[in-house]
Amino acid sequence: MNVTNGSKTILVAGGAGFLGSHLIDFLLQKGNRVIGVDSFETGSPKNLQHLENHPQFTLINHDIQYPFQGLEEIDQIYNLACPASPPQESIGNRKIQGYSDFTRQYISPSTTRNLLGPCEFIRTSCMLRRGKRVAESLCYAYREQFGVDIRIARIFNTYGPRMGAGDGRVVSSFISAALAGRNICITGDGTATRSFQFVTDCIEGLYILMNSDYREGPVNIGNDVETSIQVLAERIVDLVANSTGKKKVNIVYQPRLVDDPCARKPQITLAKAKLGWAPVVPLDVGLQETINWHMHQT
């Protein structure tokens, strides 16, 4: 693996979101000039409030479905603007790729919902998966037609501080319920497994991929250690009780969703071999940091 370094001017689309804001922090710590772009549809300016007076950071309120105008030359673009709507995502991907005349490298994430599980014709989740496949295809078509240096990261089950309490993801949903003294509700019997990676591991993986010489195809950025939803719920119950000194909440169950996969585990052999990257943050450490952040938001 060959990783290039040095100060760059970098644009992060979706910069006020969960992943985008952490990436901006990371890039600034590396000494880069960073431009964050966000429509604030799902991202929050609060995630970047601590950078308000940073001399190397600019935040622009802009929807990437529409063309950019008047921006300086960009060395790299990270597209982390990923609303849960396939048509919007593909349009946004197309518009931001249109900035290729002024950029050298481009990275776009693809979530795992487009890789695993059934893809039935009538389900909206099917459309989400197909939409992300379209976005990947657009990226590679742009590389072939215009010579843009493209990377695709397939991101798996990332969690950490700045996740929205009501975003529907299992870690934030369980933590929010436990902190509020509500029962944690598991859909199914709890035996389904997921592979959770802490946000700092994910950000480092994206950075290494962008600055490596690997460009042959998509790379999975995730944790290859599986955890059952039951175990996740139990760990959150214990950690929240220890952190707050309050009584442990109960775990309850409801019927499993028909299209919910029983397992989701990334194959990260490629990332290990080509990037020298693997996640390092243990689940309990990441959960505790996430719980601490949520406690300070209430």
GROMACS .gro file of C-alpha atoms in nm:
model
  298
    1MET     CA    1   0.000   0.000   0.000
    2ASN     CA    2   0.123   0.346  -0.091
    3VAL     CA    3  -0.043   0.631   0.101
    4THR     CA    4   0.013   0.989  -0.011
    5ASN     CA    5   0.032   1.265   0.248
    6GLY     CA    6   0.066   1.642   0.254
    7SER     CA    7  -0.174   1.931   0.305
    8LYS     CA    8  -0.470   1.936   0.064
    9THR     CA    9  -0.789   2.129   0.000
   10ILE     CA   10  -1.070   1.882   0.065
   11LEU     CA   11  -1.447   1.908   0.020
   12VAL     CA   12  -1.672   1.697   0.244
   13ALA     CA   13  -2.032   1.671   0.121
   14GLY     CA   14  -2.266   1.593   0.408
   15GLY     CA   15  -2.016   1.761   0.638
   16ALA     CA   16  -2.263   1.838   0.918
   17GLY     CA   17  -2.377   1.478   0.945
   18PHE     CA   18  -2.262   1.200   1.174
   19LEU     CA   19  -1.978   1.067   0.959
   20GLY     CA   20  -1.904   1.394   0.780
   21SER     CA   21  -1.842   1.595   1.095
   22HIS     CA   22  -1.605   1.333   1.236
   23LEU     CA   23  -1.421   1.320   0.904
   24ILE     CA   24  -1.381   1.698   0.903
   25ASP     CA   25  -1.230   1.687   1.253
   26PHE     CA   26  -0.988   1.418   1.137
   27LEU     CA   27  -0.885   1.600   0.818
   28LEU     CA   28  -0.825   1.928   1.003
   29GLN     CA   29  -0.607   1.747   1.256
   30LYS     CA   30  -0.401   1.629   0.958
   31GLY     CA   31  -0.339   1.993   0.860
   32ASN     CA   32  -0.571   2.012   0.559
   33ARG     CA   33  -0.791   2.295   0.437
   34VAL     CA   34  -1.150   2.162   0.458
   35ILE     CA   35  -1.475   2.282   0.301
   36GLY     CA   36  -1.789   2.127   0.449
   37VAL     CA   37  -2.105   2.126   0.237
   38ASP     CA   38  -2.446   2.037   0.382
   39SER     CA   39  -2.811   2.116   0.320
   40PHE     CA   40  -2.887   2.050   0.691
   41GLU     CA   41  -3.175   1.823   0.591
   42THR     CA   42  -3.042   1.557   0.827
   43GLY     CA   43  -2.706   1.705   0.933
   44SER     CA   44  -2.683   1.950   1.222
   45PRO     CA   45  -2.469   2.266   1.248
   46LYS     CA   46  -2.418   2.170   1.615
   47ASN     CA   47  -2.188   1.892   1.500
   48LEU     CA   48  -1.946   2.156   1.368
   49GLN     CA   49  -2.003   2.431   1.623
   50HIS     CA   50  -1.661   2.374   1.778
   51LEU     CA   51  -1.499   2.463   1.443
   52GLU     CA   52  -1.678   2.795   1.398
   53ASN     CA   53  -1.357   2.999   1.418
   54HIS     CA   54  -1.116   2.745   1.273
   55PRO     CA   55  -0.899   2.924   1.012
   56GLN     CA   56  -0.876   2.618   0.787
   57PHE     CA   57  -1.248   2.534   0.778
   58THR     CA   58  -1.541   2.672   0.579
   59LEU     CA   59  -1.903   2.551   0.605
   60ILE     CA   60  -2.137   2.605   0.310
   61ASN     CA   61  -2.515   2.557   0.320
   62HIS     CA   62  -2.580   2.385  -0.013
   63ASP     CA   63  -2.777   2.092  -0.155
   64ILE     CA   64  -2.552   1.875  -0.372
   65GLN     CA   65  -2.843   1.808  -0.609
   66TYR     CA   66  -2.760   2.152  -0.751
   67PRO     CA   67  -2.432   2.261  -0.915
   68PHE     CA   68  -2.154   2.430  -0.722
   69GLN     CA   69  -2.040   2.776  -0.824
   70GLY     CA   70  -1.739   2.982  -0.727
   71LEU     CA   71  -1.552   2.718  -0.531
   72GLU     CA   72  -1.174   2.704  -0.526
   73GLU     CA   73  -0.976   2.417  -0.675
   74ILE     CA   74  -1.031   2.098  -0.478
   75ASP     CA   75  -0.781   1.815  -0.433
   76GLN     CA   76  -1.025   1.558  -0.291
   77ILE     CA   77  -1.401   1.516  -0.244
   78TYR     CA   78  -1.559   1.286   0.014
   79ASN     CA   79  -1.927   1.240  -0.068
   80LEU     CA   80  -2.096   1.154   0.263
   81ALA     CA   81  -2.426   1.319   0.169
   82CYS     CA   82  -2.645   1.011   0.162
   83PRO     CA   83  -3.017   1.069   0.224
   84ALA     CA   84  -3.232   0.756   0.236
   85SER     CA   85  -3.380   0.818  -0.108
   86PRO     CA   86  -3.231   0.647  -0.413
   87PRO     CA   87  -3.330   0.911  -0.674
   88GLN     CA   88  -3.194   1.196  -0.461
   89GLU     CA   89  -2.872   1.014  -0.391
   90SER     CA   90  -2.805   0.934  -0.755
   91ILE     CA   91  -2.880   1.290  -0.862
   92GLY     CA   92  -2.656   1.426  -0.588
   93ASN     CA   93  -2.379   1.189  -0.687
   94ARG     CA   94  -2.409   1.303  -1.049
   95LYS     CA   95  -2.396   1.672  -0.958
   96ILE     CA   96  -2.097   1.645  -0.729
   97GLN     CA   97  -1.913   1.437  -0.989
   98GLY     CA   98  -1.975   1.727  -1.226
   99TYR     CA   99  -1.719   1.919  -1.023
  100SER     CA  100  -1.455   1.682  -1.161
  101ASP     CA  101  -1.290   1.952  -1.372
  102PHE     CA  102  -1.164   2.104  -1.049
  103THR     CA  103  -1.082   1.795  -0.841
  104ARG     CA  104  -0.829   1.511  -0.852
  105GLN     CA  105  -0.984   1.244  -0.629
  106TYR     CA  106  -1.337   1.146  -0.532
  107ILE     CA  107  -1.467   0.897  -0.276
  108SER     CA  108  -1.827   0.786  -0.234
  109PRO     CA  109  -1.968   0.555   0.033
  110SER     CA  110  -2.219   0.279  -0.032
  111THR     CA  111  -2.409   0.126   0.258
  112THR     CA  112  -2.448  -0.246   0.310
  113ARG     CA  113  -2.823  -0.253   0.244
  114ASN     CA  114  -2.743  -0.267  -0.126
  115LEU     CA  115  -2.526  -0.576  -0.081
  116LEU     CA  116  -2.708  -0.816   0.147
  117GLY     CA  117  -3.056  -0.953   0.195
  118PRO     CA  118  -3.349  -1.008  -0.039
  119CYS     CA  119  -3.426  -0.751  -0.305
  120GLU     CA  120  -3.796  -0.790  -0.376
  121PHE     CA  121  -3.959  -0.586  -0.649
  122ILE     CA  122  -4.228  -0.409  -0.445
  123ARG     CA  123  -4.032  -0.320  -0.134
  124THR     CA  124  -3.896   0.029  -0.077
  125SER     CA  125  -3.580  -0.123   0.073
  126CYS     CA  126  -3.526  -0.284  -0.267
  127MET     CA  127  -3.533   0.061  -0.427
  128LEU     CA  128  -3.279   0.188  -0.174
  129ARG     CA  129  -3.040  -0.095  -0.257
  130ARG     CA  130  -3.087  -0.047  -0.630
  131GLY     CA  131  -3.037   0.328  -0.595
  132LYS     CA  132  -2.702   0.277  -0.427
  133ARG     CA  133  -2.597   0.035  -0.699
  134VAL     CA  134  -2.680   0.307  -0.950
  135ALA     CA  135  -2.465   0.554  -0.754
  136GLU     CA  136  -2.171   0.313  -0.764
  137SER     CA  137  -2.215   0.263  -1.137
  138LEU     CA  138  -2.224   0.639  -1.194
  139CYS     CA  139  -1.897   0.678  -1.009
  140TYR     CA  140  -1.718   0.422  -1.221
  141ALA     CA  141  -1.874   0.554  -1.542
  142TYR     CA  142  -1.739   0.897  -1.452
  143ARG     CA  143  -1.395   0.749  -1.399
  144GLU     CA  144  -1.401   0.587  -1.742
  145GLN     CA  145  -1.534   0.895  -1.921
  146PHE     CA  146  -1.350   1.177  -1.745
  147GLY     CA  147  -1.054   1.013  -1.571
  148VAL     CA  148  -1.158   1.110  -1.218
  149ASP     CA  149  -0.969   0.912  -0.952
  150ILE     CA  150  -1.262   0.729  -0.787
  151ARG     CA  151  -1.281   0.525  -0.466
  152ILE     CA  152  -1.589   0.340  -0.337
  153ALA     CA  153  -1.620   0.254   0.033
  154ARG     CA  154  -1.893   0.016   0.146
  155ILE     CA  155  -1.958   0.115   0.506
  156PHE     CA  156  -2.104  -0.124   0.762
  157ASN     CA  157  -2.298  -0.041   1.083
  158THR     CA  158  -2.103   0.256   1.213
  159TYR     CA  159  -2.192   0.408   1.551
  160GLY     CA  160  -2.060   0.673   1.787
  161PRO     CA  161  -2.113   1.027   1.919
  162ARG     CA  162  -2.327   1.261   1.705
  163MET     CA  163  -2.561   0.986   1.589
  164GLY     CA  164  -2.914   1.123   1.596
  165ALA     CA  165  -3.123   0.982   1.879
  166GLY     CA  166  -3.417   0.933   1.645
  167ASP     CA  167  -3.235   0.819   1.332
  168GLY     CA  168  -3.366   0.463   1.358
  169ARG     CA  169  -3.026   0.296   1.394
  170VAL     CA  170  -3.015   0.024   1.655
  171VAL     CA  171  -2.731   0.156   1.874
  172SER     CA  172  -2.871   0.508   1.911
  173SER     CA  173  -3.226   0.374   1.954
  174PHE     CA  174  -3.123   0.139   2.234
  175ILE     CA  175  -2.910   0.402   2.410
  176SER     CA  176  -3.183   0.666   2.390
  177ALA     CA  177  -3.441   0.425   2.530
  178ALA     CA  178  -3.219   0.314   2.817
  179LEU     CA  179  -3.123   0.670   2.914
  180ALA     CA  180  -3.492   0.768   2.913
  181GLY     CA  181  -3.579   0.473   3.138
  182ARG     CA  182  -3.781   0.300   2.866
  183ASN     CA  183  -3.770  -0.067   2.777
  184ILE     CA  184  -3.534  -0.163   2.497
  185CYS     CA  185  -3.739  -0.324   2.222
  186ILE     CA  186  -3.582  -0.593   2.003
  187THR     CA  187  -3.751  -0.696   1.681
  188GLY     CA  188  -3.719  -1.073   1.665
  189ASP     CA  189  -3.567  -1.302   1.926
  190GLY     CA  190  -3.233  -1.120   1.954
  191THR     CA  191  -3.026  -1.384   1.777
  192ALA     CA  192  -2.976  -1.174   1.463
  193THR     CA  193  -2.621  -1.045   1.437
  194ARG     CA  194  -2.460  -0.725   1.318
  195SER     CA  195  -2.099  -0.609   1.298
  196PHE     CA  196  -2.057  -0.273   1.469
  197GLN     CA  197  -1.762  -0.041   1.403
  198PHE     CA  198  -1.685   0.272   1.601
  199VAL     CA  199  -1.683   0.594   1.404
  200THR     CA  200  -1.311   0.666   1.449
  201ASP     CA  201  -1.226   0.332   1.290
  202CYS     CA  202  -1.454   0.408   0.996
  203ILE     CA  203  -1.306   0.754   0.941
  204GLU     CA  204  -0.952   0.621   0.946
  205GLY     CA  205  -1.052   0.355   0.691
  206LEU     CA  206  -1.201   0.616   0.458
  207TYR     CA  207  -0.892   0.835   0.487
  208ILE     CA  208  -0.651   0.549   0.417
  209LEU     CA  209  -0.858   0.435   0.118
  210MET     CA  210  -0.869   0.785  -0.030
  211ASN     CA  211  -0.495   0.834   0.006
  212SER     CA  212  -0.391   0.486  -0.106
  213ASP     CA  213  -0.308   0.370  -0.456
  214TYR     CA  214  -0.587   0.109  -0.451
  215ARG     CA  215  -0.861   0.192  -0.702
  216GLU     CA  216  -0.962  -0.141  -0.856
  217GLY     CA  217  -1.305  -0.167  -0.694
  218PRO     CA  218  -1.522  -0.117  -0.384
  219VAL     CA  219  -1.368  -0.178  -0.041
  220ASN     CA  220  -1.563  -0.288   0.265
  221ILE     CA  221  -1.502  -0.063   0.566
  222GLY     CA  222  -1.648  -0.241   0.866
  223ASN     CA  223  -1.591  -0.470   1.162
  224ASP     CA  224  -1.574  -0.843   1.095
  225VAL     CA  225  -1.664  -0.933   1.455
  226GLU     CA  226  -2.033  -1.021   1.485
  227THR     CA  227  -2.246  -0.927   1.786
  228SER     CA  228  -2.600  -1.048   1.844
  229ILE     CA  229  -2.869  -0.786   1.898
  230GLN     CA  230  -2.942  -0.952   2.233
  231VAL     CA  231  -2.583  -0.907   2.348
  232LEU     CA  232  -2.580  -0.548   2.223
  233ALA     CA  233  -2.895  -0.469   2.419
  234GLU     CA  234  -2.759  -0.632   2.736
  235ARG     CA  235  -2.431  -0.439   2.713
  236ILE     CA  236  -2.614  -0.109   2.667
  237VAL     CA  237  -2.847  -0.185   2.959
  238ASP     CA  238  -2.549  -0.254   3.186
  239LEU     CA  239  -2.338   0.041   3.069
  240VAL     CA  240  -2.623   0.291   3.097
  241ALA     CA  241  -2.713   0.168   3.446
  242ASN     CA  242  -2.349   0.195   3.557
  243SER     CA  243  -2.315   0.541   3.403
  244THR     CA  244  -2.635   0.687   3.549
  245GLY     CA  245  -2.669   0.493   3.873
  246LYS     CA  246  -3.029   0.420   3.778
  247LYS     CA  247  -3.219   0.094   3.767
  248LYS     CA  248  -3.160  -0.129   3.466
  249VAL     CA  249  -3.432  -0.114   3.201
  250ASN     CA  250  -3.598  -0.427   3.065
  251ILE     CA  251  -3.552  -0.585   2.725
  252VAL     CA  252  -3.874  -0.668   2.542
  253TYR     CA  253  -3.944  -0.831   2.207
  254GLN     CA  254  -4.172  -0.780   1.910
  255PRO     CA  255  -4.216  -0.977   1.585
  256ARG     CA  256  -3.921  -0.981   1.347
  257LEU     CA  257  -3.946  -0.767   1.033
  258VAL     CA  258  -3.992  -0.985   0.726
  259ASP     CA  259  -3.701  -0.832   0.531
  260ASP     CA  260  -3.461  -0.796   0.824
  261PRO     CA  261  -3.146  -1.005   0.758
  262CYS     CA  262  -3.045  -1.255   1.026
  263ALA     CA  263  -2.678  -1.167   0.989
  264ARG     CA  264  -2.468  -0.887   0.848
  265LYS     CA  265  -2.092  -0.927   0.851
  266PRO     CA  266  -1.845  -0.761   0.615
  267GLN     CA  267  -1.557  -0.940   0.450
  268ILE     CA  268  -1.265  -0.703   0.515
  269THR     CA  269  -0.979  -0.916   0.384
  270LEU     CA  270  -0.927  -0.666   0.101
  271ALA     CA  271  -0.903  -0.369   0.338
  272LYS     CA  272  -0.654  -0.553   0.555
  273ALA     CA  273  -0.441  -0.666   0.261
  274LYS     CA  274  -0.448  -0.357   0.039
  275LEU     CA  275  -0.488  -0.078   0.295
  276GLY     CA  276  -0.334  -0.228   0.607
  277TRP     CA  277  -0.654  -0.123   0.786
  278ALA     CA  278  -0.868  -0.300   1.043
  279PRO     CA  279  -1.096  -0.169   1.321
  280VAL     CA  280  -0.939  -0.150   1.667
  281VAL     CA  281  -1.197   0.001   1.907
  282PRO     CA  282  -1.363  -0.264   2.130
  283LEU     CA  283  -1.744  -0.259   2.143
  284ASP     CA  284  -1.768  -0.171   2.513
  285VAL     CA  285  -1.525   0.120   2.473
  286GLY     CA  286  -1.716   0.262   2.177
  287LEU     CA  287  -2.054   0.213   2.345
  288GLN     CA  288  -1.937   0.389   2.660
  289GLU     CA  289  -1.812   0.689   2.464
  290THR     CA  290  -2.139   0.703   2.272
  291ILE     CA  291  -2.343   0.681   2.593
  292ASN     CA  292  -2.137   0.960   2.750
  293TRP     CA  293  -2.207   1.182   2.450
  294HIS     CA  294  -2.582   1.112   2.461
  295MET     CA  295  -2.589   1.189   2.836
  296HIS     CA  296  -2.442   1.533   2.771
  297GLN     CA  297  -2.708   1.607   2.507
  298THR     CA  298  -2.998   1.578   2.753
   0.00000   0.00000   0.00000
